């Protein structure tokens, strides 16, 4: 048993805040690190110690393993908490941490290495009897072989980076003529983004669903699954909304797929939190990849199972067994999470950081807001545009959806545009209400355009009002709280 007494949290934003809170609740002392852009960040204010990493790029700060190790030594921390992103799936870092005698709160370096490579994790999944998307066995080293494979599986295909992430390094190919060029382009993108150029090819499924299984292993050899999350609402292959359970997964299917994944993870000697991602099409699941870390969308699983996954991460890393076994995992009610981003709907949802000039946060039963925002805080432009996760729980999917809509009404961020209005359109769209949505739904339903059109309509109305009001007395213009179809609506953004 290696009791954790002081943890260094090697991350920023909402996940750093979450990790500090959880560590505090367990009586563990906290050390955080921060860059100059993050000097006013909430995680810095909440932690016991904060170590400055300098004013440089991400590579020179949050990804600088030398500085992180030094910070650990200086402050007497005994463990690293990586969160998601940054160094969370870097096997070299996990190896270095362990070699230097610190505790890495995550899977072993060897497991991260095996799972982080999509080519090797596909092979392992196949060996374990898990159906994978048809495609190449290994990385493509010869385009003519790739042409043969694509002839066999049929077009369209997708060329993907073996070490890819964040929806990058993927190229869709519709015919043989474009394959060679796509392979070279994917290799170049992969090399530039991930430092590794290996790519593979697989069948491109049209409008599948993205459904994933959360699992957890401990050092005693127990591996338990915690059901699925559906994460099909995506833009540029990146998730925007997640829910648990999936509206299309029956308890029988959940148990079948969950047990298959748990056995797979057990066979790989998996310890700590992990997620097996699947694509679901025409009633069939296809393994996509494993994320060997905690995920952004863990909150919906926490709501429906009642377990605190970050507490489990700390416990398991200390050598304690998981707090629950498979029989105790019971999926209760329904949970939906939306990712709130500082993005401008009028400009193709490009990042729009700024200062929070006023903030009204939603609250109440069955609601959780994980954010690092506070009034007066300036969102730095250097990092991800996600500024929070709004998560609702209720007994049924329908009640949960309404609870989230009510919370969206209440939530007001002033100072920069956000994607909140988009989420309202999405939550009210027929495809979402019916649960039939898929990874292509945002485009298919024109949801981004709807938000933009509405904003323009408001702007035009305001302009007309301001022009006429100088001449006569007119009714009040549309404001934050004007009525649409009998429901109180909020603009979702404020400038
Ligand atoms: P990353 O690791 O960059 O997140 P993933 O392999 O997890 O990439 O894929 C991200 C998303 O891209 C999936 O959720 C899905 O929407 C889409 N995608 C990936 N592979 C395929 C495929 N073979 N067919 C259709 N869509 C795919």
Coordinates of N, CA, C and O and ligand atoms in Angstrom, one line a residue, residues 118 133 158 160 164-168 170 202-205 208 210 234 237 277 279 288-289 439, ligand 1:
X118 N -3.5 3.0 -31.6 CA -4.7 2.4 -32.1 C -4.5 1.1 -32.9 O -5.4 0.3 -32.9
X133 N -13.7 -2.4 -36.4 CA -14.1 -1.9 -37.7 C -13.2 -2.6 -38.7 O -12.0 -2.6 -38.5
X158 N -11.5 5.4 -44.0 CA -10.9 6.5 -43.3 C -9.5 6.1 -43.0 O -9.2 5.0 -42.5
X160 N -6.4 6.8 -40.6 CA -6.3 7.4 -39.3 C -4.9 7.2 -38.7 O -4.2 6.3 -39.0
X164 N -3.2 9.1 -33.0 CA -4.1 10.3 -33.1 C -4.9 10.5 -31.9 O -5.1 9.6 -31.0
X165 N -5.5 11.7 -31.8 CA -6.4 12.1 -30.7 C -7.0 13.4 -31.0 O -6.6 14.1 -31.9
X166 N -8.1 13.7 -30.3 CA -8.7 15.0 -30.5 C -9.4 15.2 -31.9 O -9.5 16.3 -32.3
X167 N -9.7 14.1 -32.5 CA -10.3 14.1 -33.8 C -9.4 14.5 -34.9 O -9.8 14.8 -36.1
X168 N -8.1 14.6 -34.6 CA -7.1 15.0 -35.7 C -6.4 13.8 -36.3 O -6.4 12.7 -35.8
X170 N -7.2 12.4 -39.3 CA -8.1 11.5 -40.0 C -8.5 12.0 -41.3 O -8.9 13.2 -41.4
X202 N -9.4 2.0 -42.2 CA -10.5 1.2 -41.9 C -11.7 1.7 -42.6 O -11.8 2.8 -43.2
X203 N -12.8 0.9 -42.6 CA -14.0 1.2 -43.2 C -14.6 2.5 -42.6 O -14.6 2.6 -41.4
X204 N -15.1 3.4 -43.4 CA -15.7 4.6 -42.8 C -17.2 4.3 -42.7 O -17.9 4.1 -43.8
X205 N -17.7 4.3 -41.5 CA -19.1 4.0 -41.3 C -19.9 5.3 -41.5 O -19.5 6.4 -41.0
X208 N -22.6 6.7 -37.9 CA -22.8 5.7 -36.8 C -23.1 6.5 -35.5 O -23.1 7.7 -35.4
X210 N -21.7 6.9 -31.5 CA -20.4 6.6 -30.7 C -20.9 6.3 -29.3 O -21.5 7.1 -28.6
X234 N -21.3 15.3 -32.1 CA -19.9 15.7 -32.3 C -19.8 16.7 -33.4 O -20.6 16.7 -34.3
X237 N -15.5 15.6 -35.3 CA -15.1 14.4 -34.6 C -14.8 14.7 -33.1 O -14.2 13.9 -32.4
X277 N -14.0 2.7 -26.5 CA -14.9 3.4 -27.4 C -15.4 2.5 -28.6 O -14.5 1.8 -29.2
X279 N -18.0 2.2 -32.2 CA -19.0 2.8 -33.2 C -20.1 1.8 -33.3 O -19.9 0.6 -33.3
X288 N -13.5 0.9 -31.4 CA -12.8 2.0 -32.1 C -11.4 2.2 -31.4 O -10.4 2.2 -32.1
X289 N -11.4 2.5 -30.1 CA -10.1 2.7 -29.4 C -10.3 2.6 -27.9 O -11.5 2.7 -27.4
X439 N -23.5 10.6 -35.3 CA -22.3 11.5 -35.3 C -22.5 12.6 -36.4 O -21.7 13.5 -36.4
Ligands
LIG1 P1 -9.7 10.5 -31.7 O1 -8.8 9.6 -31.0 O2 -9.0 11.6 -32.4 O3 -10.8 11.0 -30.8 P2 -11.4 8.5 -32.7 O4 -10.8 7.3 -33.4 O5 -11.8 8.2 -31.3 O6 -10.4 9.7 -32.8 O7 -12.6 9.0 -33.5 C1 -13.3 10.1 -33.2 C2 -14.6 10.2 -34.0 O8 -14.4 10.1 -35.4 C3 -15.6 9.0 -33.7 O9 -16.3 9.2 -32.5 C4 -16.4 9.0 -34.9 O10 -17.4 10.1 -34.9 C5 -15.4 9.4 -36.0 N1 -14.8 8.1 -36.6 C6 -13.7 7.5 -36.3 N2 -13.5 6.4 -37.0 C7 -14.6 6.3 -37.8 C8 -15.0 5.3 -38.7 N3 -14.3 4.2 -39.0 N4 -16.2 5.5 -39.3 C9 -17.0 6.6 -39.0 N5 -16.6 7.5 -38.2 C10 -15.4 7.4 -37.5

